[in-house]
mmCIF file of C-alpha atoms in Angstrom:
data_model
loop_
_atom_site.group_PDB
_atom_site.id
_atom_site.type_symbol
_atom_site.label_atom_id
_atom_site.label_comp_id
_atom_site.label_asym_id
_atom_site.label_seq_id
_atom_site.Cartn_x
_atom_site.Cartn_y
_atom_site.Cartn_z
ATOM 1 C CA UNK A 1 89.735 61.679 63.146
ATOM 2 C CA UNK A 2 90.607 63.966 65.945
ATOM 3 C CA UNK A 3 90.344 67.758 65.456
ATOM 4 C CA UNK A 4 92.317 70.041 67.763
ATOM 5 C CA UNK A 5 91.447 72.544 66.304
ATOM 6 C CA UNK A 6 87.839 72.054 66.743
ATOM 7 C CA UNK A 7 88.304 70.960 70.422
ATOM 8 C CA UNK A 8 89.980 74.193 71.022
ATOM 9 C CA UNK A 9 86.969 76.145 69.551
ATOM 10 C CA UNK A 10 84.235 73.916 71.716
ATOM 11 C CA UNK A 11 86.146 74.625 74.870
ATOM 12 C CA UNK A 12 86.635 78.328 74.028
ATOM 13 C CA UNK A 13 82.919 78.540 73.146
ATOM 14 C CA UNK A 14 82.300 76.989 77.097
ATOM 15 C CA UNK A 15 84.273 79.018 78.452
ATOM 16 C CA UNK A 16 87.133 76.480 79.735
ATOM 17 C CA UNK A 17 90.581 78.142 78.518
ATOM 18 C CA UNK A 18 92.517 74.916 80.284
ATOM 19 C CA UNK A 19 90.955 72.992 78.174
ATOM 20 C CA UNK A 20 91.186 74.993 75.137
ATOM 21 C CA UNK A 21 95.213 75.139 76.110
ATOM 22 C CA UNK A 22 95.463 71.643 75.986
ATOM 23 C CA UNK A 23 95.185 71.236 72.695
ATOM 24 C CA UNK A 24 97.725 73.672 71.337
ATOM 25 C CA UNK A 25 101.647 72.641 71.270
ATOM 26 C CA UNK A 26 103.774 74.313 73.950
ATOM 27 C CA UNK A 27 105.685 76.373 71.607
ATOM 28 C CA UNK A 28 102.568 77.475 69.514
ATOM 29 C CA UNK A 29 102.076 79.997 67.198
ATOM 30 C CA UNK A 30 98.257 82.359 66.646
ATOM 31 C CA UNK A 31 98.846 84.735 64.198
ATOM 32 C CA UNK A 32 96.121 87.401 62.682
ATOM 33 C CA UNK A 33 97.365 90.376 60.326
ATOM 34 C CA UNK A 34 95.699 93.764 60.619
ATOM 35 C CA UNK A 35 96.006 96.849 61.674
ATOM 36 C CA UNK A 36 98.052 97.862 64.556
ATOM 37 C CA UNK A 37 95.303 99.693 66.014
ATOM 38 C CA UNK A 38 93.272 96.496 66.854
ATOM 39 C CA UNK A 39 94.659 94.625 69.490
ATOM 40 C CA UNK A 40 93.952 91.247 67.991
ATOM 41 C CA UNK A 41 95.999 91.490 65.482
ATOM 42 C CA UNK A 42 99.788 90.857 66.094
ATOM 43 C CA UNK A 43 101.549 87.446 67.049
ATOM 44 C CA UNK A 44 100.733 85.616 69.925
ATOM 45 C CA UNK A 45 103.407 82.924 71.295
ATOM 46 C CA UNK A 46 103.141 79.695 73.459
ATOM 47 C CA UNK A 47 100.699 78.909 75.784
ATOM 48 C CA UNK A 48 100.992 82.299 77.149
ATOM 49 C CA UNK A 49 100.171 83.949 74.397
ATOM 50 C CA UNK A 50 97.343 82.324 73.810
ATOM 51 C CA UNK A 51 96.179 82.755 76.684
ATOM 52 C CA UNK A 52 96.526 86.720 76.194
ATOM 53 C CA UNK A 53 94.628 86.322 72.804
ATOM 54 C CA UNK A 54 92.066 84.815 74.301
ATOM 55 C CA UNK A 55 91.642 86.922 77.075
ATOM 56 C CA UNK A 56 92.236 90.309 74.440
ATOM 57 C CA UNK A 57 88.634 88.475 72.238
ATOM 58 C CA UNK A 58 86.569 88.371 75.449
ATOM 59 C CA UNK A 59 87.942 92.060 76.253
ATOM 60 C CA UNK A 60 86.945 93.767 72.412
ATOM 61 C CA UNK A 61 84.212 91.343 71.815
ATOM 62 C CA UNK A 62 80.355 89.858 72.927
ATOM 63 C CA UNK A 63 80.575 87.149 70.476
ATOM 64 C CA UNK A 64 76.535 87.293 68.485
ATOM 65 C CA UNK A 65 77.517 84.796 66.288
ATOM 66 C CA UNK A 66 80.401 81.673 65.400
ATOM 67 C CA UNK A 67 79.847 79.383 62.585
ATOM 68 C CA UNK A 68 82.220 76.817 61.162
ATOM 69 C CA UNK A 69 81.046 76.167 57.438
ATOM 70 C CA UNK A 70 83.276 73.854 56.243
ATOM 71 C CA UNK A 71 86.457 71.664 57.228
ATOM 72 C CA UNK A 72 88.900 70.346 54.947
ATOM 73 C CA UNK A 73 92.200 68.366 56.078
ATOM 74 C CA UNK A 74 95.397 67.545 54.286
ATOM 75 C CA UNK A 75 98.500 65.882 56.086
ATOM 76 C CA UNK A 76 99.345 67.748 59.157
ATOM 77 C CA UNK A 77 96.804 70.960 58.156
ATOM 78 C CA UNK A 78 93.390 71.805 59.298
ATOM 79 C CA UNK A 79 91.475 74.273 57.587
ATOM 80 C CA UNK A 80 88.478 75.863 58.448
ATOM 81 C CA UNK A 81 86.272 78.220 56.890
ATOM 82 C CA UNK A 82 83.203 80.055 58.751
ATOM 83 C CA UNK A 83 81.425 83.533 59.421
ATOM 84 C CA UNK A 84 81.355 85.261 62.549
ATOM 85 C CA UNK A 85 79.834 88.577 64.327
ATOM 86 C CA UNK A 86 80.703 90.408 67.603
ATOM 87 C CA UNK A 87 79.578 93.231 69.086
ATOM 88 C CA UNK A 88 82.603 95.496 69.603
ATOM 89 C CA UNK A 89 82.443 96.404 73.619
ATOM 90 C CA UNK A 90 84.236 99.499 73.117
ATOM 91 C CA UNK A 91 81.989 101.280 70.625
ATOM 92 C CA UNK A 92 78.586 98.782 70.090
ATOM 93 C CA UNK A 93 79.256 98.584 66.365
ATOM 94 C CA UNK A 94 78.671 95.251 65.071
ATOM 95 C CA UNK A 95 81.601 93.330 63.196
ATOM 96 C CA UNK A 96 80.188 91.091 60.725
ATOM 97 C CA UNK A 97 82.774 88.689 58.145
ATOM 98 C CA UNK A 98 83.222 85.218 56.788
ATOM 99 C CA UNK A 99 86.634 83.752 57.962
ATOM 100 C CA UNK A 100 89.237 81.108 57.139
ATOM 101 C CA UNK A 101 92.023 79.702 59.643
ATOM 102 C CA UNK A 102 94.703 77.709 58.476
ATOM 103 C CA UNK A 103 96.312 75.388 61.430
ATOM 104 C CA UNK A 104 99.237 72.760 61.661
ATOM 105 C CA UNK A 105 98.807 70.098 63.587
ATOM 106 C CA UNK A 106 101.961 68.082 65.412
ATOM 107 C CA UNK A 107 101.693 65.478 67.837
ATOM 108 C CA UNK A 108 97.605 66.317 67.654
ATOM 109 C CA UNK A 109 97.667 69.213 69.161
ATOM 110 C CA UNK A 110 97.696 73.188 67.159
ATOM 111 C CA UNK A 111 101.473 74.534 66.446
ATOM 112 C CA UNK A 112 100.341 77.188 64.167
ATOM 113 C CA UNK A 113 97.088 79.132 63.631
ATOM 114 C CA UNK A 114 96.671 81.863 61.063
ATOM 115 C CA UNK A 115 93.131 83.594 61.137
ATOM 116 C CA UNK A 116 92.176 85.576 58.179
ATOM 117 C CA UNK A 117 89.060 87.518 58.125
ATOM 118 C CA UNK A 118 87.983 91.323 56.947
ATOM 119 C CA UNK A 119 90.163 93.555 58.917
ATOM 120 C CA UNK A 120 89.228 96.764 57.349
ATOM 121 C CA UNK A 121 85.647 95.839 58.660
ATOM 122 C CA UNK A 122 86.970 95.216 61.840
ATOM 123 C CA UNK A 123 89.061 98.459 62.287
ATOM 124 C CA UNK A 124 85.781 100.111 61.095
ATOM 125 C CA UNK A 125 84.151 98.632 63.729
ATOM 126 C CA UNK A 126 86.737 99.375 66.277
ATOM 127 C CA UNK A 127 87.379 102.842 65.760
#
């Protein structure tokens, strides 16, 4: 079974945002909640903004570590569950939490991501 969503984390991982583009829907939606004082959080929309989220991780971050755990997949969904740690560039703190995304999938490509991960650990980082 194809995985966009795991194509899109392979070609993030080399570095190759056209390819990681390609597999999200023109219309797209990345969404992470958190505090307003962490520029990752927020909605991101289209290719665009995806692009800007993107580019807004390799600005805050030096990622030391991204694991997927687990995937699970029902109907048009893809869930993923993992743990990651950056380095925050601003401050050198260390961010350090387990994380699950939830995407839809249409026409095999992303049209929805929601990331969920410890944002008070992040902000602590951050700040």
């Amino acid at each position: 079974m194809y995985n966009p969503v795991e194509q899109f984390f392979l070609a993030i991982a080399k570095g190759n945002l056209a390819k990681a583009l390609d597999t999200v829907n023109g219309d797209v939606v990345f969404e992470a909640q958190g505090p307003k004082s962490v520029p990752i959080y927020g909605r991101f929309e289209g290719k665009k903004g995806v692009e800007k989220f993107v580019n807004t991780l390799s600005d805050l971050f030096n990622t030391e570590a991204f694991e997927i755990r687990k995937w699970a997949f029902s109907e048009d969904f893809v869930f993923a569950y993992g743990y990651m740690q950056h380095r925050v560039s601003k401050t050198n703190k260390l961010f350090k939490s387990e994380w699950s995304l939830v995407c839809q999938i249409e026409n095999e490509r992303i049209s929805s991501y929601k990331m969920f991960e410890d944002t008070a650990a992040l902000e602590a980082a951050y700040i």
